[in-house]
Structures are given as C-alpha cells and as structure tokens.
XYZ file of C-alpha atoms in Angstrom:
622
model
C 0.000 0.000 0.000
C 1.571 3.320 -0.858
C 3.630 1.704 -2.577
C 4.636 5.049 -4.871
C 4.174 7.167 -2.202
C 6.576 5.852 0.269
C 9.578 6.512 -2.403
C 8.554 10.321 -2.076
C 10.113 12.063 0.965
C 10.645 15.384 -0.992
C 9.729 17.427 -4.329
C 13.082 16.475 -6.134
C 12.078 12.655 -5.637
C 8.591 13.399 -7.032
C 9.990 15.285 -9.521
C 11.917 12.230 -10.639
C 9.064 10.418 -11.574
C 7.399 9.700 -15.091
C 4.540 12.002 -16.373
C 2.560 8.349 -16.390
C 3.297 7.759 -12.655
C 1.778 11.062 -11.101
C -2.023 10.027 -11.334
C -1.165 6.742 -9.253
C 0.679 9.015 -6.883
C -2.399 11.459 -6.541
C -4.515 8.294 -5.751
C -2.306 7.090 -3.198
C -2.220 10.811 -1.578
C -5.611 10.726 -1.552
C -5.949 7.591 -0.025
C -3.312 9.038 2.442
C -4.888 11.972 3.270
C -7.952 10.204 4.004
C -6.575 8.081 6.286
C -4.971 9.910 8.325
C -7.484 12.773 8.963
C -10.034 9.759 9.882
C -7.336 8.654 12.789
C -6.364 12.482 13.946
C -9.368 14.470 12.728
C -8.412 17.793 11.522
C -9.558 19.444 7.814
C -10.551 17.059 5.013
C -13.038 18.282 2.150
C -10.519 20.897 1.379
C -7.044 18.808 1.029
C -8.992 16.270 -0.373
C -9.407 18.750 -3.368
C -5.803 19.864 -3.917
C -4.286 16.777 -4.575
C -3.582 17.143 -8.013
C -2.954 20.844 -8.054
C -0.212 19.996 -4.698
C 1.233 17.442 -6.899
C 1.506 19.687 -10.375
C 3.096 22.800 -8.260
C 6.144 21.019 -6.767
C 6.244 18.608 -10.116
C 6.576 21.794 -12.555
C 8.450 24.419 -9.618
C 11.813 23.994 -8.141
C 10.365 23.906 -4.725
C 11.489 25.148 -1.759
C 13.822 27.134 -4.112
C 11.106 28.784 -5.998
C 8.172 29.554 -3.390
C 4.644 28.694 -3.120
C 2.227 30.598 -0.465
C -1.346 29.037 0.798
C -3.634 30.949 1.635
C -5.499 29.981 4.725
C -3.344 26.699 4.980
C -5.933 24.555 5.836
C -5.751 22.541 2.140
C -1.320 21.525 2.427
C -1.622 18.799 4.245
C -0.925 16.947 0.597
C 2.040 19.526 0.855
C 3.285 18.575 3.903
C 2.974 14.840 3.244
C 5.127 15.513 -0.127
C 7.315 17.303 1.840
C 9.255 14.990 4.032
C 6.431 15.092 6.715
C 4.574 12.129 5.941
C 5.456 9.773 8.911
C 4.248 13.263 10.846
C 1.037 12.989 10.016
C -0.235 10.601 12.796
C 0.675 13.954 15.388
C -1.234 16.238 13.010
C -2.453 18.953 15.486
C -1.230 17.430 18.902
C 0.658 18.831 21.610
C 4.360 18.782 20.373
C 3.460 17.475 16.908
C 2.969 19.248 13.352
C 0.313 22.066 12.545
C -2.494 21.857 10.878
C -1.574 25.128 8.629
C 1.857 25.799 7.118
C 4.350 26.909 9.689
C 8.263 28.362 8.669
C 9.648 26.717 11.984
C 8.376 23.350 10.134
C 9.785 23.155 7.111
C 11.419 25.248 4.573
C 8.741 24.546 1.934
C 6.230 26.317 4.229
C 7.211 29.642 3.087
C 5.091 32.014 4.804
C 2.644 30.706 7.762
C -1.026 31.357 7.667
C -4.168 30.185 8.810
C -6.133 33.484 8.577
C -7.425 33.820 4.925
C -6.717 36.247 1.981
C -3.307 36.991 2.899
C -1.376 34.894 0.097
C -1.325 37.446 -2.682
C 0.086 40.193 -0.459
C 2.765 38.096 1.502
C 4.142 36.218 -2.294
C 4.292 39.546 -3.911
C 6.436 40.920 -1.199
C 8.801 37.220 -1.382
C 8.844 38.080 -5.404
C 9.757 41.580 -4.904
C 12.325 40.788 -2.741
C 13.693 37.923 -4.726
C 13.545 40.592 -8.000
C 15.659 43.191 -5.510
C 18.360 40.302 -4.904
C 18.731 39.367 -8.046
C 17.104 35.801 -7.667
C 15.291 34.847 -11.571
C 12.716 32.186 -9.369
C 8.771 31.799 -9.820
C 6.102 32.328 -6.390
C 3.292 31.301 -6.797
C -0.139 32.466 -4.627
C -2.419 29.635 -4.079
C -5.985 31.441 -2.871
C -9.111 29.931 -2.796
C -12.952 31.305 -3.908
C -13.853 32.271 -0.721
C -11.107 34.344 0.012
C -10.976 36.047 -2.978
C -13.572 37.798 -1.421
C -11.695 39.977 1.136
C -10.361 43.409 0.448
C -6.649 42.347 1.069
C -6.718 40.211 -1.748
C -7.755 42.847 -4.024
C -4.888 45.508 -2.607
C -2.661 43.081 -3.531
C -3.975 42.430 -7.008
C -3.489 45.888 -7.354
C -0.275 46.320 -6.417
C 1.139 43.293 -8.469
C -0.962 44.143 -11.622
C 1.768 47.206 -11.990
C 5.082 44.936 -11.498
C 5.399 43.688 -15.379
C 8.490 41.962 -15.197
C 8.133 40.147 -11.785
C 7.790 36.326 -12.305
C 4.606 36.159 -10.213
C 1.519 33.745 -10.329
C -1.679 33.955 -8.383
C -3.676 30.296 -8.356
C -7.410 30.744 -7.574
C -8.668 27.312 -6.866
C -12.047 27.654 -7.264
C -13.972 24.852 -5.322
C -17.264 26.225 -5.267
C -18.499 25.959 -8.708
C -19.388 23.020 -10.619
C -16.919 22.196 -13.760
C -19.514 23.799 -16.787
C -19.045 22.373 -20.367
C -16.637 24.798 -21.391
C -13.847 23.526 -19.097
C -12.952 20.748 -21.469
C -11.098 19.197 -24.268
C -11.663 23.063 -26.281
C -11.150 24.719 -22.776
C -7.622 22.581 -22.266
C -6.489 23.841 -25.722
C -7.114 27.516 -24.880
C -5.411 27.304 -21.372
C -2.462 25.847 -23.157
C -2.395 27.993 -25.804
C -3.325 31.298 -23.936
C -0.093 29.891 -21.088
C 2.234 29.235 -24.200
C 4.931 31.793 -25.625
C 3.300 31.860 -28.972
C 0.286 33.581 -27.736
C 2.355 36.167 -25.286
C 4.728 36.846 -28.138
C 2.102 37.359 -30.832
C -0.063 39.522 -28.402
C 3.316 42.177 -27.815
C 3.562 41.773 -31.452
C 0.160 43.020 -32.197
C -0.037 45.603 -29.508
C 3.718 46.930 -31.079
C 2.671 47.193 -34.544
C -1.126 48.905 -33.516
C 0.576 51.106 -30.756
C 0.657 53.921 -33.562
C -2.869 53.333 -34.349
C -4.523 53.867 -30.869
C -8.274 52.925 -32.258
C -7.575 50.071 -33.774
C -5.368 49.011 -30.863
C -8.554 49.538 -28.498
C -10.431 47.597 -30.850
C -8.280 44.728 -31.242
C -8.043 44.558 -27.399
C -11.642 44.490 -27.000
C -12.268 42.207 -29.780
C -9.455 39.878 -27.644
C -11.616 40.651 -24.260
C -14.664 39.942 -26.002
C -13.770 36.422 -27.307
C -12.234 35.485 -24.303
C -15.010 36.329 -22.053
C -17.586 34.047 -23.888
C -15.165 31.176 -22.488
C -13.638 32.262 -19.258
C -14.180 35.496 -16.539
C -10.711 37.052 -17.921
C -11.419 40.663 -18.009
C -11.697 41.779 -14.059
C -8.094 40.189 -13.558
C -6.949 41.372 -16.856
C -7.958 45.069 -16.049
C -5.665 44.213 -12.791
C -2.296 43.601 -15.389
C -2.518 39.945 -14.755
C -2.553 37.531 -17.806
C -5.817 35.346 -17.163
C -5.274 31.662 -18.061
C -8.229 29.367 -17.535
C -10.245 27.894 -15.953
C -9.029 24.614 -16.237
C -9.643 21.380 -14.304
C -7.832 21.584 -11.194
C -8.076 17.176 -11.289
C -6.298 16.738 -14.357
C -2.638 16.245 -14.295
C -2.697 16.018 -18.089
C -4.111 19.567 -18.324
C -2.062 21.194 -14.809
C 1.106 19.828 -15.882
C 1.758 21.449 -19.421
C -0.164 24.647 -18.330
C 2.104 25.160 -15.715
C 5.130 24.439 -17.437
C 4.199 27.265 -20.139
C 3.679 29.637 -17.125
C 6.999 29.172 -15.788
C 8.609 30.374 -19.385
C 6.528 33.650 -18.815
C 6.836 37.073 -16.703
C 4.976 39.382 -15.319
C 1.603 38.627 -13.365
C 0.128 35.576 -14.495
C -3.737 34.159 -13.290
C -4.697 30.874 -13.514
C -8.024 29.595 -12.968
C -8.518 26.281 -11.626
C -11.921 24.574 -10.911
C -11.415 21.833 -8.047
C -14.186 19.838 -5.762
C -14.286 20.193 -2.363
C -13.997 16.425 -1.064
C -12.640 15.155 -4.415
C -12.601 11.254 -4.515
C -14.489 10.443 -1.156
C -17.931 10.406 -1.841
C -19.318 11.247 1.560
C -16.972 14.652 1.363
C -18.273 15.038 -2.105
C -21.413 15.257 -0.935
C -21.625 17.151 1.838
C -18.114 19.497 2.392
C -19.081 21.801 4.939
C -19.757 18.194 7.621
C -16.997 16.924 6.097
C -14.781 20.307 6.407
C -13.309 19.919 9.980
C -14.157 16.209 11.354
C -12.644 14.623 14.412
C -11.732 11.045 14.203
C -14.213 8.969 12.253
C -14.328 5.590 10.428
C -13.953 6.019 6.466
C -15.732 3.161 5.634
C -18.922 3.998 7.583
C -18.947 8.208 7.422
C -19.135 10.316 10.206
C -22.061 9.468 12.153
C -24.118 11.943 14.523
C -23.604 11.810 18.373
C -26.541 12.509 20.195
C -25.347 15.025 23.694
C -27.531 16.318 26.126
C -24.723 19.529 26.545
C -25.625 21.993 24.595
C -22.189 23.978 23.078
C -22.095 27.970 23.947
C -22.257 27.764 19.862
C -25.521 26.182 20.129
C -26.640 28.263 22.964
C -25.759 31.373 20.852
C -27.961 30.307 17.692
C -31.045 29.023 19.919
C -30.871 32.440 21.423
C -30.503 34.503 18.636
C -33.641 32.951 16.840
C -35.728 34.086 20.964
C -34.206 37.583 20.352
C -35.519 37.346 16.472
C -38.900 36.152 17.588
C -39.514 39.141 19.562
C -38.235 41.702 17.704
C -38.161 42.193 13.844
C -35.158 44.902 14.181
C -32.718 42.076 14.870
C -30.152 41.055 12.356
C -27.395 38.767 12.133
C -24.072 39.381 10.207
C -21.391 36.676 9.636
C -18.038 36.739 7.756
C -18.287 33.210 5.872
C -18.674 31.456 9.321
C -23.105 30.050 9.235
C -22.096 27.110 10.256
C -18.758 27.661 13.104
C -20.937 30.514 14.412
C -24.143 28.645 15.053
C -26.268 30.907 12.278
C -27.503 27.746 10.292
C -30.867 27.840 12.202
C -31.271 31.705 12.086
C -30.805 31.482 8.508
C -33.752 28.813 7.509
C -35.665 31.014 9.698
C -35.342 34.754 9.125
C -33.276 34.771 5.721
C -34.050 37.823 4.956
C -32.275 39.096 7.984
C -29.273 37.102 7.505
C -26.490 38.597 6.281
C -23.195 36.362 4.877
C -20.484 38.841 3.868
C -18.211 36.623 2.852
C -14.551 36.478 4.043
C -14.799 40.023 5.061
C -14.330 41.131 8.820
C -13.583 44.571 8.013
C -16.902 45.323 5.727
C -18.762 43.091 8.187
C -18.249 45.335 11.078
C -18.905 48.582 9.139
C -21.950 46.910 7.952
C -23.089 46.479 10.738
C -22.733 50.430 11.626
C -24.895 51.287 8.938
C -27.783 49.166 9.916
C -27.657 50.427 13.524
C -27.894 54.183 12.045
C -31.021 53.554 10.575
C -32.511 51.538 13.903
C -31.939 47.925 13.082
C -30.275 45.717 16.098
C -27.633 44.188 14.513
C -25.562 41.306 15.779
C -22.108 39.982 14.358
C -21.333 36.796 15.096
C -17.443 36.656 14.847
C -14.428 34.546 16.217
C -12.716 35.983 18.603
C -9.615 36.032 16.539
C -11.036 37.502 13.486
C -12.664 40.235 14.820
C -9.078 41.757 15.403
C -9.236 42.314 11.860
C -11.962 44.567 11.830
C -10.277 46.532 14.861
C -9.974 49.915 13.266
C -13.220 49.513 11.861
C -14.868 48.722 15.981
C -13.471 51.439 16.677
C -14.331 54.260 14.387
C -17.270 52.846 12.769
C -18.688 51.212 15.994
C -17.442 52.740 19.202
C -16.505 56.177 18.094
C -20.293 56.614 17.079
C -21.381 54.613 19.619
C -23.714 52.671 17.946
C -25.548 49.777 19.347
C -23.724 46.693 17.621
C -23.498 43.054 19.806
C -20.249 41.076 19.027
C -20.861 38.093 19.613
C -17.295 36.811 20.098
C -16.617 32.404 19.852
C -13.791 30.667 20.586
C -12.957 32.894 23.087
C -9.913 31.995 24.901
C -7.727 28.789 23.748
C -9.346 26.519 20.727
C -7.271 23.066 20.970
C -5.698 21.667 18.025
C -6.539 24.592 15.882
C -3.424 26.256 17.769
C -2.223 30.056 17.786
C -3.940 31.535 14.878
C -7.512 30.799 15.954
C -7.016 31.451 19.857
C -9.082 34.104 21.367
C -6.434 35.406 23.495
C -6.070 39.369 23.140
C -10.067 40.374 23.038
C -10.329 41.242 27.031
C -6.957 43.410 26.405
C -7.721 44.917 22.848
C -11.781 45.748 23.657
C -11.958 47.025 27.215
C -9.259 49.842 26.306
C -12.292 51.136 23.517
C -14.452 53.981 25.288
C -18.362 52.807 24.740
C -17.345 49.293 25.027
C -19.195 46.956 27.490
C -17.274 43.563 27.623
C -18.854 40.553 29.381
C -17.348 37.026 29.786
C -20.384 34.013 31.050
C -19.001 31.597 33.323
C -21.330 29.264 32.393
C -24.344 28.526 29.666
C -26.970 30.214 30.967
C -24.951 33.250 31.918
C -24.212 33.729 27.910
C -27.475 33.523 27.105
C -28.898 36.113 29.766
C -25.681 38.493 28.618
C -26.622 37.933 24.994
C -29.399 39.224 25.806
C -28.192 42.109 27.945
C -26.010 43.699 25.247
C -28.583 43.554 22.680
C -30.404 46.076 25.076
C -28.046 48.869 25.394
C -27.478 52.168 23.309
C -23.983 51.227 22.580
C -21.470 48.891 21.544
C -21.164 45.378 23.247
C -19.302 42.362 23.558
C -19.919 38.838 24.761
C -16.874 36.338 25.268
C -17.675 32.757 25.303
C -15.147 29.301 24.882
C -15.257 26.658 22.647
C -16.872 23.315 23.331
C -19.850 22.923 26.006
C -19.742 24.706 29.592
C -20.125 23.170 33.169
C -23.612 22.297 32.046
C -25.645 24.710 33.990
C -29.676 24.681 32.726
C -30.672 27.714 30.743
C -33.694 29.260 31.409
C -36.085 30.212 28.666
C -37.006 33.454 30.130
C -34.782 36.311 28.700
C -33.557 38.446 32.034
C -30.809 41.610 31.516
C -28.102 41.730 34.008
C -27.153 44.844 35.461
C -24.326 46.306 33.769
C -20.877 46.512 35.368
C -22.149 44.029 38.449
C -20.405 40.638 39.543
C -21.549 38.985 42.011
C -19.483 36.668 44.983
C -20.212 32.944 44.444
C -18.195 31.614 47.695
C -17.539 33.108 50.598
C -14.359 32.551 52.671
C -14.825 31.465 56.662
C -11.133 31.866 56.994
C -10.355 34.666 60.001
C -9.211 37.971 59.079
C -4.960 38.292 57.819
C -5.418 34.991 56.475
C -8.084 35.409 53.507
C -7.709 34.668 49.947
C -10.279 35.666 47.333
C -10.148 34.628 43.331
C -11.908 37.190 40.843
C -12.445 35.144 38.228
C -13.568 36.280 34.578
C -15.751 33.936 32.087
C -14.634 30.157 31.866
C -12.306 30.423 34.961
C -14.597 30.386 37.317
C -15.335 26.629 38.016
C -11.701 25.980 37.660
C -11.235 28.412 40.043
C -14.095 27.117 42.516
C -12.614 23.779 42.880
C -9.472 25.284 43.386
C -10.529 27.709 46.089
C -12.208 24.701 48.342
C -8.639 24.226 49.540
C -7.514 27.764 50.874
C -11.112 28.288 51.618
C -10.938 31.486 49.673
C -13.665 33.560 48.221
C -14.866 33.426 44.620
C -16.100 36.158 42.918
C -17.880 35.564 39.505
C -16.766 38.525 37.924
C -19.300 38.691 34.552
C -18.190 42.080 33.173
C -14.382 43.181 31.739
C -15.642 46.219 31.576
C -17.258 48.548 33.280
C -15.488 46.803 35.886
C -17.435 46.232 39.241
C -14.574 48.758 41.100
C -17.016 48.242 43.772
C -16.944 44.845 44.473
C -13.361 45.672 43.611
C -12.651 47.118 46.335
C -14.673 45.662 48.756
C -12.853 42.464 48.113
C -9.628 44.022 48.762
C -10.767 45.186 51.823
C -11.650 42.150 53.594
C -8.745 40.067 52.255
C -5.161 39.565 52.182
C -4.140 38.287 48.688
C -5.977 38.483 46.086
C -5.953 36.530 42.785
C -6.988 37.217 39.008
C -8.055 34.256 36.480
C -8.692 34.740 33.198
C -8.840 32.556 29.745
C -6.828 35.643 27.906
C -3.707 37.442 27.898
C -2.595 38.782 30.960
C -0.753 41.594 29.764
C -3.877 44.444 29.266
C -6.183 42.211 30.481
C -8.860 41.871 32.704
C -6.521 41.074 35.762
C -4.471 44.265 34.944
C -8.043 46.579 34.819
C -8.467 45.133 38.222
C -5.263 46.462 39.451
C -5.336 49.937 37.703
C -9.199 50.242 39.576
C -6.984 49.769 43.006
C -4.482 51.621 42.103
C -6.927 54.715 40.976
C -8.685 54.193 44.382
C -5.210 54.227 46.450
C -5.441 50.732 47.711
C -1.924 49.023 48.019
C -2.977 44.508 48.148
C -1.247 42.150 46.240
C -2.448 40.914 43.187
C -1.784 37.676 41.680
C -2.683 37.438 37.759
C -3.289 34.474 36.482
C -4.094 34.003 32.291
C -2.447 32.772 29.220
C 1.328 33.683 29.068
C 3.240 36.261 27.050
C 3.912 33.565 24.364
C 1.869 32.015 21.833
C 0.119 29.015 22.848
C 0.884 25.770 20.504
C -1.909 23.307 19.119
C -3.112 20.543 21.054
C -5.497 19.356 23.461
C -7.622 21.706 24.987
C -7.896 20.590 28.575
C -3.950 19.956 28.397
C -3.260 23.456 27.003
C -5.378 24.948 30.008
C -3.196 22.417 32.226
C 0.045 23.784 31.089
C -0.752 27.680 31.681
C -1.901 26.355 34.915
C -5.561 27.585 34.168
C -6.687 24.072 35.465
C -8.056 23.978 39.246
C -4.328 22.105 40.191
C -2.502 24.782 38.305
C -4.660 27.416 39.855
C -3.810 25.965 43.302
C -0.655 25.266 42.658
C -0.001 29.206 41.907
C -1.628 30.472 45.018
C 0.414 28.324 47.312
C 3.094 29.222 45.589
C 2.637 33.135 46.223
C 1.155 32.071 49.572
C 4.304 30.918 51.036
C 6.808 33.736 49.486
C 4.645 35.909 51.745
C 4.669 33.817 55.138
C-alpha cells in the first residue's frame, strides 16, 4: 500500500518520476490523506481537493527554491505529506506534533505561515519583490481559494502586483465552489495551453507593437481579444488588474495542470490561472456534503461520520437558539457573519429569518462597518465573529462602531484557547484589545446560561457590546427560557471565605475560569467572585474584596498583559489601595496546538494549576 508514495520524501524525488506515474501518486495521496485525517481528525473536504494541483506545483516548480504561499493553509496537508512530513502525520495537530496550517519553523517549503485567509497574494508579492531586488530569476506562486478572494486584502494586492510587469509572479485561484460547466474541457484545455504558451504572449506584444501607432484600432483589437475570451472564461476583471488570465481549467487533471504550468513558468509578469477543483474530491461522503466533512474529528472512512446525540448543549448552540428568541420578539434584529453560518451557530437563524441574515463573505472589516450602517437607521444588529477575526476589523470597531457609539453586539466564539486549531484561531487578546475602547461593554459568562442572559443584555443597550464565550460545552448549567438583563458593570461573589481575618484569599475570576477556580478555592477556603463584566469593571466589588482580604488573585482565559486582571489592578491603584495581586491568564507567548484541557493544564488555568499558583505566592509571603 503506498507503494509510490513511500519513495517520495521530498519534491526532487517526485519530480523524478514519469509524467505516467503522477495520477497513481495522486490516488495514493488521496488515499493518504484520508486516512490519516479519519485517525487524527483535523480538515478534510478541502485537502482532499488539492491533490492534483499539490502534486503539479512542486512537479513543474523547483520547490522550496522557488516559493509557493497558501492561503489559509488549511488545504497543504498533501504539501506537507510531499514534503518529508509524511510519517508526521499521525501527530497532526497534537501537543508537540505538526500544525495543521503551514508553519516556517516546520519546514522550509512552508514559506510564509497562515491560517487566517486572503493573505497569500500580499505576503508572495512581497517574497517576489524581494527575490527581484536580490537578483534571484525564481517563480512564487499564490495559491488562494474562492472564498477568500472575497476579502479586500486580496484585491490591494492584485493591485499592487498588476503594476510589477516583469516580476515572475503567479496567483492560483482554486475555485472549489463551482461546478466544472461544459466549457472547461477538451476546447477549454487547448485555450489554457495555448493562452499559457509563448506563442500567444509573443504574438499579443507583437500586435499591440505594430497597432501602438494606431490607438483605435489598438482599443479595438483589445476588445475584440476581451470579447472572445469572455464568452469562455471570466478574464477581463483580472486582466484590467495587469494579470494575464489563463483558464479555468480542471484543477483534477494532471494532463491539463502539468503542461499549463510548465508554459507559465517560461513567462513574466503577473500571471492568473483559474482552476476549478471539488471540495472532497474522490471520497464520496466529502463530495457530498463538504461543509460536515470540512473539519471532522476522528471517524471511520468506511462507515462516514455518524451523529452523536449530547444532552450539553455547546455555547455555539446556545448562541444560535438564542438569537432565533431575540428574532422572535423583535423584527429589528439582524445577524451578520463573515463566511462562518455554520462555526458561528447561524444555520438555524438562517432557515428562519433569511431575509435578515447577512453572509459577507470572508470580510471582517466590511462586516463590522456593515453592521454600523444598519444600527444608524434603527436595526439591532448582531455579528457573530471569532474571537480572533474580529481583530481584523479593529480599526473599523473602533471608528465605525465605538466612536459613534452605535448599538452593535459582538458576539465573540472561541474565546480563549481553541485546541488543536493552535495560535492563529485562539481568542487570546479580546479582554486586552476591547476594554481599552471607550463605549465598550465587555462581558465574559461563566457558564451557559450566563451567555445567554448576557446575549441578551447587550442587545439592550445604546452602545457597543461584547460577549466572550469558549469553545466546546460549559459546566452544564440549565438555561432558562425566560430572557432576564443583568445589570451592567455588576459581579456577584459565588463563595464566601470562613477563613479569620490576615489569612483570607479571594479569586476574581472572569468567564470560563470560574469553576476551575471554585474547585481550586475549596482548599484555601478562599472567596470566589464571579466577575461577569471586563468592563465597566465592578470597582465596587473591587474594592470591597480588597478590603476584607489579604491576597488576592486574578483568572482569566486571555492574555494577561492588558487584560482583565491588569483593569483590576489599575481600579486599586486609581482608588489608592496598596494589596497584592496575583494574575493568572495565558502567558506572554503564543500558545501551541493541542489538546484543549492539556493546554489549560500547562498555563496552569486548570483547578491544580490554579492551586498550585496560590500556594506558591502564599508561602513567598509567610
């Protein structure tokens, strides 16, 4: 089994292979691929559709010396398996093993990380510049799919490459959301070939040279050009750009990618190529339904991924329930997503109140602003956003949202750490980079119930608001039906300490830390004070907390540098209250991929970490 496969432990091996052998190969990747995602879970409808288009790139490019950059990242594990990481794969997104998105600490043939999308185009222009600048004659290629084509930083980068003529540059667009139509075929092939090949580049200059003098027939001949092609292919929005459109092809056949390719390496300047791929390619079950099949866990090929019935409801699902209650009773209330229905919870909301549904696409930025305009005019709009890619609509919170202070509800997921996902999807910095935003009410649920009630809160104020939740399910506390707004800027104590005064200990915990932090305090008997809001800060409670206690301690599933911990010392610090202060969050490093409760476990944001960091500070002060 694998038997071609196994002989491949880098690109110059594959590219030692016979034209004849590379469909075989792509049919044992596949089969890879497969696999091993079924025994380590992780993304599979996408990889499963770049198998062929992996296998062309480093056949036809003298990878690592001539670059390639993914966009998003979540389609290369057939790149990293070609790539020397094959016997890798079984750690795929474990503590201490590989990533699940290119990485440049990996391996030299990940040449720029990612795992946010549309950033491709912008980060291999600046490798080609760069290259041009040192005098280095080698291709990079952009590989960016449909759906993030659709953010704004894939069109500034267009831009800017569409005026760099010389620059051997190529942007891929695998387009995986389309079916293939009749004209990608055996005529289609031909044109992509021909339109790639240095008889058509040369002729074109040659035309353009001898019509130059002749500006009206010039424009003619270039429209007649534009014309024809466009019955075929969509050439003239990336023409009008400076790049040379080639396509679209099949992104599936090797006999097509290969020579098509190959002509595009003889050429310079910006070159586009259009190739149509299926999401799931080769596995039926991923075929037919991508977006189930997009992120799996572990699951058994042969039988599909079956449904697991759970009494715990996820603070995803708890989100979506509540957001079709908040629709019920009021008409004003909207929903905004940036290509997330399904991650976000919206699927529901969606079959329900379409017209109030909003999918902007891969577009934080516009999706923020957006949602400014339809609070002008008296809607109640809601964006439901990851915490990590709202910090790309930051400048847009704050001068579209907060400056005006419109009433907008974030409704911020995977707040805090996200497992095997890693780094680039942890909701680490939103505590630190919101509650420094005047207008900006911040609240973090410590449990199920608690989300929905402050879901419900911030959709009742004037202004701007924010509500934190974690992955995964909560401590499993019953939600109540009825819809009940908290008051704003008010924790509330949860246990109270019978320890004598000089002795007393008391945790102020924030969101998800709090039943960590409950077990943890059973042991010092220290007080536990649910926190609920980041901001306004209950400087009340605050205080009255420090008062009656001798050390106190901070939790919180974020950063601790800016965080909620640190607002809690600048409220003492305003009031003139000396007490030490013992924060406790995620460290000044990033946080790798891996296991959820063993991430929390190693920050010590686990009740025995917790504990473990309070005796620790208790006996330095004996």
């Amino acid at each position: 089994m694998y038997d071609l496969l196994k002989t491949i432990d880098n690109p110059t091996a594959l590219r030692c292979l016979e034209l004849r052998q590379l469909q075989p190969l792509a049919d044992e990747l596949r089969a890879f691929v497969l696999d091993s995602v079924s025994r380590t879970g992780g993304h599979l409808s996408s990889n499963l559709g770049t198998v062929e288009l992996t296998i062309a790139l480093h056949y036809v490019f003298d990878t690592p010396q001539e670059r390639i950059v993914w966009d998003v990242g979540h389609q290369t594990y057939p790149h990293k398996i070609l790539t020397g990481r094959r016997d890798k794969m079984s750690t795929l997104r474990q503590w201490n093993g590989i990533s699940g998105f290119p990485r440049r600490s990996e391996s030299e043939y990940d040449t720029f990380g990612t795992a946010h999308s549309s950033t491709s185009i912008s980060a291999a222009l600046g490798i080609a510049v760069a290259s041009q600048l040192n005098s280095e004659d080698r291709y990079t290629i952009a590989v960016i799919g449909d759906g993030a084509m659709t953010a704004g930083e894939a069109f500034e980068a267009l831009n800017n490459a569409g005026v760099c003529e010389e620059i051997p540059f190529l942007v891929i667009l695998n387009d995986n959301d389309m079916s293939i139509s009749p004209p990608v075929g055996a005529l289609n092939r031909y044109l992509a070939r021909l339109m790639s090949g240095k008889f058509y580049a040369t002729a074109k200059k040659s035309v353009e040279r001898v019509l130059r003098h002749s500006p009206s027939m010039l424009e003619l001949a270039r429209r007649l050009e534009e014309h024809a092609k466009g019955m075929v292919v969509p050439a003239t929005l990336f023409e009008e750009f400076g790049f040379n459109y080639i396509g679209p092809i099949d992104g599936h056949d090797l006999d097509s990618l290969i020579p098509t390719l190959q002509n595009i390496r003889r050429l310079r300047g910006p070159q586009f190529l259009h190739v149509v791929t299926k999401k799931g390619q080769g596995y039926k079950l991923a075929e037919a339904d991508p977006v189930l099949y997009h992120g799996p866990g572990k699951f058994n090929p042969a039988e599909g991924i079956k449904p697991v019935a759970s009494s715990e409801k996820t603070y995803t699902q708890v989100f979506g329930e509540w957001l079709c209650d908040a629709a019920e009773l009021d008409s004003r209330v909207v929903s905004i997503t940036p290509a997330m229905r399904e991650g976000s919870g919206l699927v529901e909301f969606e079959r329900r109140f379409p017209k109030r549904y909003f999918d902007v696409g891969i577009a934080e930025q516009h999706a923020v602003t957006f949602a400014g305009g339809l609070a002008v005019e008296g809607l109640k709009p809601v964006v439901a956003i990851y915490s990590t890619f709202l910090q790309r609509g930051y400048d847009q919170l704050i001068h579209d949202i907060a400056l005006q202070n419109l009433p907008v509800l974030f409704a911020l997921d995977r707040a805090g750490l996200v497992g095997a996902d890693g780094a680039t999807h942890a909701g680490a910095y939103d505590m630190a980079y919101l509650r420094c935003i005047p207008n900006m009410v911040v609240m973090a649920p410590a449990d199920e119930n608690e989300c929905r009630q402050m879901l419900h809160t911030g959709l009742r104020l004037d202004g701007p608001s924010a509500v934190r939740y974690p992955r995964g399910t909560g401590p499993g506390v019953a939600i109540q039906k009825q819809l009940r707004a908290l008051q704003v800027g008010k924790g509330e104590i949860r246990r109270k300490s019978h320890a004598s005064a000089g002795h007393r200990i008391a945790i102020l915990a924030f969101g998800s830390m709090l039943t960590p932090s409950l077990t943890a305090a059973q042991e010092f008997d220290a007080t536990v004070v649910n926190m609920r809001f980041v901001k306004p800060l209950d400087e009340a409670l605050v205080r009255q907390i420090a008062d009656t206690h001798e050390l106190l301690i901070t939790v919180e599933e974020g950063c601790v540098i800016g965080g909620a911990g640190s607002a809690c010392i600048e409220s003492l610090q305003t009031a003139g209250v000396r007490r030490p202060v013992l924060q406790l969050g995620l460290p000044d490093h990033f946080v790798d991929h891996g296991d959820s409760a063993q991430l929390l476990a190693l920050c010590g944001l686990d009740a025995v970490g917790i504990a473990n960091a309070i005796r620790d500070r208790f006996s330095s002060m004996a």
